[in-house]
Amino acid sequence: QVRVLESGGGSVQAGGSLRLSCAPSGYAVENYCMGWFRQAPGKEREGVVTLDRAGRGNYADSAKDRFTISRDIAKNTLYLQMNSLKPEDTAMYYCARGWLGDCYDGFKIGDYRDWGQGTQVTVSS
């Protein structure tokens, strides 16, 4: 049975940093395209960044130069380091895995599965 646990969210002031973690059980993060997504109240879920099996990251424009995706294979954990946070980054953040090791272009929700419960990030101005 696949389970996904996201953690690391919290409340920070603008300009602060957080590191989110995603620890799945039932599969290895190194074998799949992995993605971080977020959903703000009243808005659709959107992609933040993906990481393919080869370790290549693909960032949404909103995340470039501020966020970094990484993984620890030994711990089977995916991370999202978020720096220079802005109030517009406030959202519930989710991780999910793709169907393959390669990531499809774009951040289509349907290309991902096994969503966790999310971790809340709140950035105050």
Short mmCIF file of C-alpha atoms in Angstrom, two decimals, residues 10-62:
data_model
loop_
_atom_site.label_atom_id
_atom_site.label_comp_id
_atom_site.label_asym_id
_atom_site.label_seq_id
_atom_site.Cartn_x
_atom_site.Cartn_y
_atom_site.Cartn_z
CA GLY A 10 4.64 26.30 8.68
CA SER A 11 4.18 30.02 9.02
CA VAL A 12 7.00 32.36 8.07
CA GLN A 13 7.44 35.99 7.23
CA ALA A 14 8.15 37.13 3.71
CA GLY A 15 11.76 36.51 2.84
CA GLY A 16 11.99 33.47 5.06
CA SER A 17 12.73 29.87 4.18
CA LEU A 18 11.18 26.46 4.66
CA ARG A 19 12.16 22.96 3.64
CA LEU A 20 9.39 20.57 2.82
CA SER A 21 9.80 16.82 2.93
CA CYS A 22 7.92 14.06 1.20
CA ALA A 23 8.47 10.54 2.48
CA PRO A 24 6.54 7.91 0.59
CA SER A 25 6.25 4.26 1.43
CA GLY A 26 5.55 1.62 -1.15
CA TYR A 27 7.80 2.97 -3.86
CA ALA A 28 11.22 4.51 -4.33
CA VAL A 29 11.42 8.19 -5.23
CA GLU A 30 14.50 7.51 -7.35
CA ASN A 31 12.50 5.40 -9.78
CA TYR A 32 9.83 7.91 -10.72
CA CYS A 33 9.22 11.40 -11.86
CA MET A 34 8.34 13.24 -8.66
CA GLY A 35 6.58 16.55 -8.37
CA TRP A 36 5.71 19.24 -5.90
CA PHE A 37 2.40 21.00 -6.39
CA ARG A 38 0.49 23.62 -4.45
CA GLN A 39 -3.05 24.80 -4.08
CA ALA A 40 -4.10 28.12 -2.64
CA PRO A 41 -7.64 28.70 -1.37
CA GLY A 42 -10.03 29.23 -4.23
CA LYS A 43 -7.43 28.36 -6.84
CA GLU A 44 -6.59 25.31 -8.88
CA ARG A 45 -3.73 23.04 -7.96
CA GLU A 46 -0.61 24.06 -9.82
CA GLY A 47 2.76 22.57 -10.42
CA VAL A 48 5.83 23.97 -8.69
CA VAL A 49 8.65 21.69 -9.77
CA THR A 50 9.31 18.17 -10.98
CA LEU A 51 12.33 15.90 -10.70
CA ASP A 52 12.87 13.04 -13.10
CA ARG A 53 14.64 9.78 -12.48
CA ALA A 54 17.86 11.22 -13.89
CA GLY A 55 17.75 14.01 -11.33
CA ARG A 56 16.77 16.81 -13.66
CA GLY A 57 14.51 19.46 -12.21
CA ASN A 58 11.91 21.44 -14.09
CA TYR A 59 10.68 24.55 -12.32
CA ALA A 60 7.60 26.65 -12.78
CA ASP A 61 8.42 30.29 -13.37
CA SER A 62 7.14 31.13 -9.90
#
